[in-house]
Structures are given as C-alpha cells and as structure tokens.
mmCIF file of C-alpha atoms in Angstrom:
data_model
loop_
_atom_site.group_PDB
_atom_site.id
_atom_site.type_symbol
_atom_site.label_atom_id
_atom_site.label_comp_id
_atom_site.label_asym_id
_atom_site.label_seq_id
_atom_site.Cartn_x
_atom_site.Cartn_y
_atom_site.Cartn_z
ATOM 1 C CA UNK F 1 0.000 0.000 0.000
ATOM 2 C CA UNK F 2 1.323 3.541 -1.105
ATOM 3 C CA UNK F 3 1.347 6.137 1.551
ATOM 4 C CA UNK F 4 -0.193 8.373 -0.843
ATOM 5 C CA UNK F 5 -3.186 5.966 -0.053
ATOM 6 C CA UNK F 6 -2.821 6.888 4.100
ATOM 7 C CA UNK F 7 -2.813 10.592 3.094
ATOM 8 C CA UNK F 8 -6.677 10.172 1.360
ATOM 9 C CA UNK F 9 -7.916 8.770 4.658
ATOM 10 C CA UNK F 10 -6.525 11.817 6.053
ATOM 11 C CA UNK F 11 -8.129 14.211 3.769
ATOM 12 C CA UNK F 12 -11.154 12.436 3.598
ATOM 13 C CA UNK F 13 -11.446 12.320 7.581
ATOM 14 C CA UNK F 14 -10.877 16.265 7.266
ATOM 15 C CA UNK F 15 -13.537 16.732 5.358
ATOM 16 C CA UNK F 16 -15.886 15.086 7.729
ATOM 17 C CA UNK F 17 -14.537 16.985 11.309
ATOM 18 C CA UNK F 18 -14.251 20.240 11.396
ATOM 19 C CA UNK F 19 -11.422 22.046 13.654
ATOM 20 C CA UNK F 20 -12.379 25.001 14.429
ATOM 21 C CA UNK F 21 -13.649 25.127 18.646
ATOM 22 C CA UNK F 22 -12.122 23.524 21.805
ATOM 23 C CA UNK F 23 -11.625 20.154 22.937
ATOM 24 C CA UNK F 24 -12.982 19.022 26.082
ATOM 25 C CA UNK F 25 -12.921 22.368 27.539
ATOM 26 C CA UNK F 26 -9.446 23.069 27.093
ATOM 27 C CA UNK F 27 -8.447 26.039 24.338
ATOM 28 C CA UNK F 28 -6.221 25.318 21.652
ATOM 29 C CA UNK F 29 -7.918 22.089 20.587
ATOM 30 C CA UNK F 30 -9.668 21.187 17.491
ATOM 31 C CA UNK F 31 -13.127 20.500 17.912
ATOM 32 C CA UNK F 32 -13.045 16.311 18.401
ATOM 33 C CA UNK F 33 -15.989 15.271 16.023
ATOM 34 C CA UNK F 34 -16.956 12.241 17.431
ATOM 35 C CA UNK F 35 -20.537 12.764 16.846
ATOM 36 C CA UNK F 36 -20.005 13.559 13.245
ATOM 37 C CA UNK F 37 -18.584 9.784 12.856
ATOM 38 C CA UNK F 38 -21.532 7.209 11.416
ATOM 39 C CA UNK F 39 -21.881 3.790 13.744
ATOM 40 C CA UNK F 40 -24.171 0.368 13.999
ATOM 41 C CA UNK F 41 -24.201 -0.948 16.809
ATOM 42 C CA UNK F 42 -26.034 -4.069 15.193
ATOM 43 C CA UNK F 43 -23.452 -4.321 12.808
ATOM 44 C CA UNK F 44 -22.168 -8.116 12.423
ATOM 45 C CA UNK F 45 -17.899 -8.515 11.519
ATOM 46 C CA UNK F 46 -15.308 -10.663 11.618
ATOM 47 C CA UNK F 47 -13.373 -7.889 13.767
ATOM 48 C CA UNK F 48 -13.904 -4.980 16.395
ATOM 49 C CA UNK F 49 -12.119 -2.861 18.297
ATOM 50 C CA UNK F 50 -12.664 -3.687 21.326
ATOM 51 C CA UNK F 51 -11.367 -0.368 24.560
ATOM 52 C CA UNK F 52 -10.121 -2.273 28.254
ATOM 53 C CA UNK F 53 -12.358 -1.049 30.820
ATOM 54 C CA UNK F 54 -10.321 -0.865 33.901
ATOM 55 C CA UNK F 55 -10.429 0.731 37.224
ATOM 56 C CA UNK F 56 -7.537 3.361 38.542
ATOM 57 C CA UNK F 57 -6.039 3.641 41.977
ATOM 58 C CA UNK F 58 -7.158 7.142 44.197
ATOM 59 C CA UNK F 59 -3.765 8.365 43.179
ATOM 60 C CA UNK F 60 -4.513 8.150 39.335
ATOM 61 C CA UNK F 61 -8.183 9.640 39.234
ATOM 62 C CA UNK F 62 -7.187 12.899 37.162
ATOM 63 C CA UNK F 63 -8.406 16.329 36.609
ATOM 64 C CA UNK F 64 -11.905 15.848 37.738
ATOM 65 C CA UNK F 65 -11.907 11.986 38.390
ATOM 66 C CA UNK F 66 -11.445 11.788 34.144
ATOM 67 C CA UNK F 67 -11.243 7.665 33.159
ATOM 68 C CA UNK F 68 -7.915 7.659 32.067
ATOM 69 C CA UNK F 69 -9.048 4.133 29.881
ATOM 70 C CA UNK F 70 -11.161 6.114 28.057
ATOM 71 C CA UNK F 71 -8.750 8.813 26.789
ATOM 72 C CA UNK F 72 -9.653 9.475 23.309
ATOM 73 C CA UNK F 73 -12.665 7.652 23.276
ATOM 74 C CA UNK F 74 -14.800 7.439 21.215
ATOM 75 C CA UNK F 75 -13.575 9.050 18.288
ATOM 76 C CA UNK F 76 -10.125 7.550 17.937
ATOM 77 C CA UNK F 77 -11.467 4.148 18.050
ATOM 78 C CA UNK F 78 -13.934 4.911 15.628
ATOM 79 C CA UNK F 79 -11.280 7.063 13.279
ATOM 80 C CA UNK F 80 -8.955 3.893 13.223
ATOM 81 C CA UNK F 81 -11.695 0.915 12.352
ATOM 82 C CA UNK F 82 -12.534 3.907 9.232
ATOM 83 C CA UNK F 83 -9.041 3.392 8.334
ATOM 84 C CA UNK F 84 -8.894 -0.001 8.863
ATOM 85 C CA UNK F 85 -12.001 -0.729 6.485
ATOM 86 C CA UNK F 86 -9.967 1.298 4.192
ATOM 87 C CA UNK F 87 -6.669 -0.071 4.021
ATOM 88 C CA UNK F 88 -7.694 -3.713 4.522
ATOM 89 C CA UNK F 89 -10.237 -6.689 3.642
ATOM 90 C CA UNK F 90 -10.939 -7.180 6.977
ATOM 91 C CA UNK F 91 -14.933 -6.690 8.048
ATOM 92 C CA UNK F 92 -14.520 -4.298 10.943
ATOM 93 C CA UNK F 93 -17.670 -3.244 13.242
ATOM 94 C CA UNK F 94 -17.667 0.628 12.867
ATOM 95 C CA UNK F 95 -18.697 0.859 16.498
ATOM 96 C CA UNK F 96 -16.108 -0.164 19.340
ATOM 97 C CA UNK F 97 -16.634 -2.276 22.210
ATOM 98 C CA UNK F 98 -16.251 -1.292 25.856
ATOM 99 C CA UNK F 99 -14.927 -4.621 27.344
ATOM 100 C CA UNK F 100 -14.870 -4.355 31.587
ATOM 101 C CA UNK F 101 -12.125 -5.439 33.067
ATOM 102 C CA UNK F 102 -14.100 -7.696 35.814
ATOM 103 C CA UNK F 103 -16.158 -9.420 33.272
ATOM 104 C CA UNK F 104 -15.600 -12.885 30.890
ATOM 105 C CA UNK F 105 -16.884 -10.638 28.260
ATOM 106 C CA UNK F 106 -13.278 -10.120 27.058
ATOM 107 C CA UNK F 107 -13.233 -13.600 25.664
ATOM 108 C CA UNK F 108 -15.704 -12.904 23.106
ATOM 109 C CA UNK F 109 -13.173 -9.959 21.600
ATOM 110 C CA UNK F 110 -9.974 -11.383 21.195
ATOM 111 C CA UNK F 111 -8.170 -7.955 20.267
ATOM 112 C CA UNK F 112 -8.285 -5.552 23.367
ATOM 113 C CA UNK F 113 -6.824 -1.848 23.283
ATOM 114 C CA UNK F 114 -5.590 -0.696 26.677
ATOM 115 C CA UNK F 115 -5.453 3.030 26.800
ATOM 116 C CA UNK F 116 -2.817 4.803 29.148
ATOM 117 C CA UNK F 117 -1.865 1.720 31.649
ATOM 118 C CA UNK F 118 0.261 3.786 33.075
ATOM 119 C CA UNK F 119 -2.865 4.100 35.768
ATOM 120 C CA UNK F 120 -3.987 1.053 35.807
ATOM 121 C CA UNK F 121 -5.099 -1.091 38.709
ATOM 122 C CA UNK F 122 -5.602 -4.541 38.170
ATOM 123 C CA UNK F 123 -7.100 -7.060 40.923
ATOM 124 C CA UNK F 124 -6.093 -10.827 41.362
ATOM 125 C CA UNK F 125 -9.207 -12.271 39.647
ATOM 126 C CA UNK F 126 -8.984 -9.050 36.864
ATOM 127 C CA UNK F 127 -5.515 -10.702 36.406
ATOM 128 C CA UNK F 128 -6.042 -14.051 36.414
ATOM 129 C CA UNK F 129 -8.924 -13.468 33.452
ATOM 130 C CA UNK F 130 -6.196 -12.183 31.432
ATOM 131 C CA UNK F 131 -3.466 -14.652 31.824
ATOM 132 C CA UNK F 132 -6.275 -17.122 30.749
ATOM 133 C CA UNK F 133 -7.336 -14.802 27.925
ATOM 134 C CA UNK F 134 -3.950 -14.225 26.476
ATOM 135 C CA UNK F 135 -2.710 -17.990 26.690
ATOM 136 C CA UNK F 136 -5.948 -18.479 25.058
ATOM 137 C CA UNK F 137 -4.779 -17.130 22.265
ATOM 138 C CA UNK F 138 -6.006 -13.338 22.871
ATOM 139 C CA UNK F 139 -3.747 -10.046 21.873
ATOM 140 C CA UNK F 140 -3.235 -7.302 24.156
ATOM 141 C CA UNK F 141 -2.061 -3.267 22.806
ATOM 142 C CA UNK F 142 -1.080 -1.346 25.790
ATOM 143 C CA UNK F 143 -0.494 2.105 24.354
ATOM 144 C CA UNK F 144 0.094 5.619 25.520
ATOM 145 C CA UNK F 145 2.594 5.628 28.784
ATOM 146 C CA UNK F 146 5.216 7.894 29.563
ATOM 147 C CA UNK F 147 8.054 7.983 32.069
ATOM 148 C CA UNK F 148 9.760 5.973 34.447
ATOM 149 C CA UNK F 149 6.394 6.084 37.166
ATOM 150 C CA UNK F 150 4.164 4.938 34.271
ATOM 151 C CA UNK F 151 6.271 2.245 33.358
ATOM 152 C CA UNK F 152 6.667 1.250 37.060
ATOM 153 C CA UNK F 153 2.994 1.247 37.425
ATOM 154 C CA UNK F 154 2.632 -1.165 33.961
ATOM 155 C CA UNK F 155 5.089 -3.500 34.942
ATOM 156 C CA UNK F 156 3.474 -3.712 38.165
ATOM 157 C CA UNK F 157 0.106 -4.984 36.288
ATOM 158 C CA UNK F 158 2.097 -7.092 33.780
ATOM 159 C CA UNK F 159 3.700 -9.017 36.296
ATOM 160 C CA UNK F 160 0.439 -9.955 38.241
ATOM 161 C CA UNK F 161 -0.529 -11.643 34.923
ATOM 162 C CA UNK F 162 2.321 -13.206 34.466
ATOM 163 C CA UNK F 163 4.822 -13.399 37.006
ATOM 164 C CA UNK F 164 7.348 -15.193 35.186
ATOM 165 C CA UNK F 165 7.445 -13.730 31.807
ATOM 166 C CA UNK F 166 10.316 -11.460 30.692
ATOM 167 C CA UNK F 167 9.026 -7.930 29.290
ATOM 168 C CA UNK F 168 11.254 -7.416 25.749
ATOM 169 C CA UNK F 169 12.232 -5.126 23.481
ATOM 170 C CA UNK F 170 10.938 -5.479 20.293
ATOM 171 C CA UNK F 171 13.359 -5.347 17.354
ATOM 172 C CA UNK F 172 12.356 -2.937 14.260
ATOM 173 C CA UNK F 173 12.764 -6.339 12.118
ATOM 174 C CA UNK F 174 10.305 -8.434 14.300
ATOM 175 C CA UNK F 175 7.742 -10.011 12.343
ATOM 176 C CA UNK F 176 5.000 -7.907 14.117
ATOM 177 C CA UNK F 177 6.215 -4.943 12.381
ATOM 178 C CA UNK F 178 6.577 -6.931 8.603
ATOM 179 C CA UNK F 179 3.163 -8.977 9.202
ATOM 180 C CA UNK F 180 1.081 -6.460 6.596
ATOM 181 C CA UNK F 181 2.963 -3.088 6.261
ATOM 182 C CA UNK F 182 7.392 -3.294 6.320
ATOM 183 C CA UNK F 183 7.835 -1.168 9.563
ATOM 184 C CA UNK F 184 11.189 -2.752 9.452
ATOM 185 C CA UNK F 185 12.915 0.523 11.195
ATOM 186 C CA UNK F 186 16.629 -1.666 12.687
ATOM 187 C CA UNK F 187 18.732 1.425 12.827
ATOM 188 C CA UNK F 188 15.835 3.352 14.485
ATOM 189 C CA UNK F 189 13.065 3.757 16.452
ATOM 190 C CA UNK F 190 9.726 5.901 15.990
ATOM 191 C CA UNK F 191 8.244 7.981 18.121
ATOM 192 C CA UNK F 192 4.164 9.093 17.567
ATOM 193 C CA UNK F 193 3.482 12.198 19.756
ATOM 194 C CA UNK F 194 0.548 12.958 21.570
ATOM 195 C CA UNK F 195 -1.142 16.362 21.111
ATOM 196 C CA UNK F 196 -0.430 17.366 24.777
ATOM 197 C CA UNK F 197 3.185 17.284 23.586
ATOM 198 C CA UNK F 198 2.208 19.229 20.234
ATOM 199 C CA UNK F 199 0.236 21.796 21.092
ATOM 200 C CA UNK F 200 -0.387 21.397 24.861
ATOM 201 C CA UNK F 201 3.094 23.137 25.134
ATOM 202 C CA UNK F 202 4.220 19.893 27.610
ATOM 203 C CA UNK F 203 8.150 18.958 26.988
ATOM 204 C CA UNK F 204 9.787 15.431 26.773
ATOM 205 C CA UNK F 205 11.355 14.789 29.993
ATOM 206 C CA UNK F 206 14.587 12.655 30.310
ATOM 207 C CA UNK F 207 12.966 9.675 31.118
ATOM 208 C CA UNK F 208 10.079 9.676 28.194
ATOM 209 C CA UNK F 209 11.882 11.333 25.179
ATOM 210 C CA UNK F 210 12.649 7.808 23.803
ATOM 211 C CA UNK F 211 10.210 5.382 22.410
ATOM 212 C CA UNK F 212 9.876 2.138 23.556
ATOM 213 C CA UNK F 213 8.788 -0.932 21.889
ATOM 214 C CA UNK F 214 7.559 -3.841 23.949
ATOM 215 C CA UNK F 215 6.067 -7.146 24.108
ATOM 216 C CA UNK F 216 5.357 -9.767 26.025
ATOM 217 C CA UNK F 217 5.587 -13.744 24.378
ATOM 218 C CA UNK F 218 3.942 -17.072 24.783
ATOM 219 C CA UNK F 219 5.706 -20.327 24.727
ATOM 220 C CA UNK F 220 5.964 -20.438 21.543
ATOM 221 C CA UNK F 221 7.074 -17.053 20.699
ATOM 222 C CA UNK F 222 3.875 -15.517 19.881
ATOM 223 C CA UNK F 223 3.575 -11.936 20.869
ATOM 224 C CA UNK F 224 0.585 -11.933 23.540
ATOM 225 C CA UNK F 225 1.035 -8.087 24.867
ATOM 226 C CA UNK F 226 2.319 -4.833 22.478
ATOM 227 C CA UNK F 227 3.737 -2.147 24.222
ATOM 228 C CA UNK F 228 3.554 1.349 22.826
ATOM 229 C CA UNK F 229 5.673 3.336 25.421
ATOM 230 C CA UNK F 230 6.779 7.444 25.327
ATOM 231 C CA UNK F 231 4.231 7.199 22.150
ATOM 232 C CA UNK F 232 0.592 7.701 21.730
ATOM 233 C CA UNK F 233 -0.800 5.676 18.917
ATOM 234 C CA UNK F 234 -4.346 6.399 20.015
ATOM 235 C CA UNK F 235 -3.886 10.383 19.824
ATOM 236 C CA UNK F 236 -2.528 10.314 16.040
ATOM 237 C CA UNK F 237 -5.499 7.838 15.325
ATOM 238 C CA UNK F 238 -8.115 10.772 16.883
ATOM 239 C CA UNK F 239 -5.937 13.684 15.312
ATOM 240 C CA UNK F 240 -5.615 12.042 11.778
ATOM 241 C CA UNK F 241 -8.632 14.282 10.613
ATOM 242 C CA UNK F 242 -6.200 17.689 11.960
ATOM 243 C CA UNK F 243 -4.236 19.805 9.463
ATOM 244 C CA UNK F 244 -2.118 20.463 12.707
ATOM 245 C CA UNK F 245 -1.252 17.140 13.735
ATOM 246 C CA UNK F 246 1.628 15.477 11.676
ATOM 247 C CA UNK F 247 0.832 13.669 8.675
ATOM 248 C CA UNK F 248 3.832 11.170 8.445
ATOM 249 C CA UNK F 249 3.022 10.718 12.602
ATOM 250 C CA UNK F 250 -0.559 9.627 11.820
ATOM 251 C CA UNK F 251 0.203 8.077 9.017
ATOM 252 C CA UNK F 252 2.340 5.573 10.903
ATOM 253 C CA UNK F 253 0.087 5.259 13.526
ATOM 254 C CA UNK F 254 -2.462 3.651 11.270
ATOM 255 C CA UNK F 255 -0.071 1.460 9.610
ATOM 256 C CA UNK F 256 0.898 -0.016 13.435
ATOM 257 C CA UNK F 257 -2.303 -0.391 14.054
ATOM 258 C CA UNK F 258 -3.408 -2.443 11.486
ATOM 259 C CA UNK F 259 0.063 -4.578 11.590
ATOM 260 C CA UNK F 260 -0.731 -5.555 15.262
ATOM 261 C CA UNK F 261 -4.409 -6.408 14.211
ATOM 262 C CA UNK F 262 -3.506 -8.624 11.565
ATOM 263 C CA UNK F 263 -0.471 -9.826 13.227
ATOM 264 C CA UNK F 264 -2.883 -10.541 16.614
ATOM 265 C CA UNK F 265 -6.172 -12.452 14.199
ATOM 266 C CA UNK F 266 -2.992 -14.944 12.237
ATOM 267 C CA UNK F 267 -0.979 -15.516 15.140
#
C-alpha cells in the first residue's frame, strides 16, 4: 500500500470533522468530532475494536476523576476501524466495544486496546482473566505511557498476569512490524506524539523522550502483549482528521495499528 493511499484517509477524515472550537474544555484544541462519525451498533464482523475497561487507583483519578481508559474515546477508536475498512479486507464493526475489566466478556473480543496503563489497577481475579485470555490465544495493545512512574505502574500490572514472563524489546525487524505493512525501522526507532506534547506546550522529559517498543511472548514465541511506550498511537489515530497534527506521525500510527491487528487475528 502507497502512503499516498494513508494521506486520502486523512483528507477524507478532514472533510468530515471540522477544527475550528475547543476540545474538552481546554483552548487550543480542534473541535473532536466524534458525533459527526456514522456507527451500527447491530453491525455483524469478523473484527472490532474492542477499549479495556479498567479501574484506577485514588492516586490516578485525574483532573476531575477523568477515566484515564477512556482517553480518546470514542472518536479515535472509531477514526482507526474507518481506516482499517480502508486499508484492509478485513470486516470491521464501525462501532467499538467497551470490554470491563471484571467481566468474561473479554473472551468474546480477542483484540483488546488498553489506553494509558500507566494508571492502571488490576485485581487478582482481573488478572487471572487475562493470563487465561492471552494464553488463550487473545492479543493485548497497551499504548500511551510515559516515564519511568508509568512504566513502574505497567510493569506492576504485567507481572500480576504473568509473574514469570520477561518484558522485551521489540526489534524494528520483528515479524510484528513486517506482518502487513514493512515497519522494518533496525537502525531506528519511531516515536508518535501525543497532542499534549504538540500543542499542549508539555516537553519530553529525560525519562520519556525515547520510544519504547515492547512485548510480552507465549511459549511459543507468539507476541501476547504490544507495548507502545513514550508514544501515543491512540492520539494520532483521533488527530488524523487535523491539518495540525503530523501527517507522516498519523500516518504511521495507522499502519501499526493495522500490523498488530492482523499480526494478533494470524498468530
């Protein structure tokens, strides 16, 4: 697929969101759009996105108790699976699914988006239903952490799934990032940035100016968990319809996207 072919999406998003008033109440955001954005909740596919409802610890409520899970919801979720229809063969539901994290739901959506883990708080049982669902066979995208106390917290949930299993880097030439679109990138590593860092004025601190690539395997080598960290995938997925938010950045973000879907239904 030509990148001129990600750059359409992008201009045909435009045209349907306009950018002109504030985001969530904060000035110097484009207007989200996520009403403007056509969804069936009926709709039968092969595939949907499906957003990890989880709970957060006192400590990681946010400004105003905001449900750092649903960050960009719902219009980047619905943005991507428009993309995704696009770009692939693959019969996507145009509406996402809210999967809780206390409920045996999440083995009836074998793809599960985890926005911002960094404040995630995971019980025993909430852990033990998704040891069972990955080994099962399920994929995991953990996406949009930054810095060394996000991390902390991530590993923290990671290892009351699994306890034993080694957190990696991924290598730009793992077949994850080859699977649909050659992301092959050995000599480098890309970063997507999230708006707060673009126009929300907020620097790159020491300890999140470099992007990490993560995973966590089966037995067999099979990447169970993706980890998107010092990046926000999610953001350049909501932003793709923005003349201010970086072509080339969303442009990438789409193409990740889809590799880890594809790479999560064949593997």
């Amino acid at each position: 697929m030509k990148p001129v072919s990600l750059l359409a999406i992008a201009l045909v998003l435009l045209a349907a969101v306009a950018a002109t008033a504030q985001r969530r109440g904060f000035p110097g955001y484009p207007e989200d759009g996520s009403d403007d954005i056509e969804v069936d909740p009926n709709q039968k596919a092969e595939w949907a996105f499906a957003r990890f409802h989880y709970s957060v610890g006192d400590s990681f409520g946010g400004f105003r108790r905001f449900q750092r899970w649903a960050a960009d919801y719902p219009k980047s979720d619905r943005q991507f699976v428009m993309g995704v229809r696009r770009l692939t063969r693959l019969d996507a539901r145009s509406m996402e699914q809210v999967v809780d994290a206390h409920s045996d739901e999440i083995f009836n959506w074998p793809w599960v988006y985890v926005e911002d883990p960094g404040g995630w708080r995971l019980s025993e049982p909430e852990a033990v239903r998704l040891r069972e669902f990955l080994l099962k066979g399920g994929f995991m995208f953990l996406d949009d952490s930054h810095g060394n106390f996000e991390w902390e917290n991530i590993v923290e949930g990671l290892h009351m799934i699994f306890p034993d299993r080694a957190i990696e880097d991924l290598p730009g030439s793992d077949e994850i990032y080859r699977v649909f679109y050659d992301l092959n990138q050995a000599d480098q590593r890309f970063q997507i940035p999230g708006t707060r860092f673009i126009w929300g004025g907020r620097p790159y601190g020491p300890d999140s100016a470099v992007p990490q690539w993560r995973a966590v395997r089966d037995d067999k080598g099979r990447v169970m968990v993706g980890i998107c960290h010092n990046s926000d995938v999610g953001d350049a997925w909501e932003w793709a319809d923005s003349p201010h938010y970086p072509e080339n950045a969303a442009s990438l973000a789409y193409r990740i996207g889809v590799n880890y879907i594809i790479y999560g239904m064949t593997h």
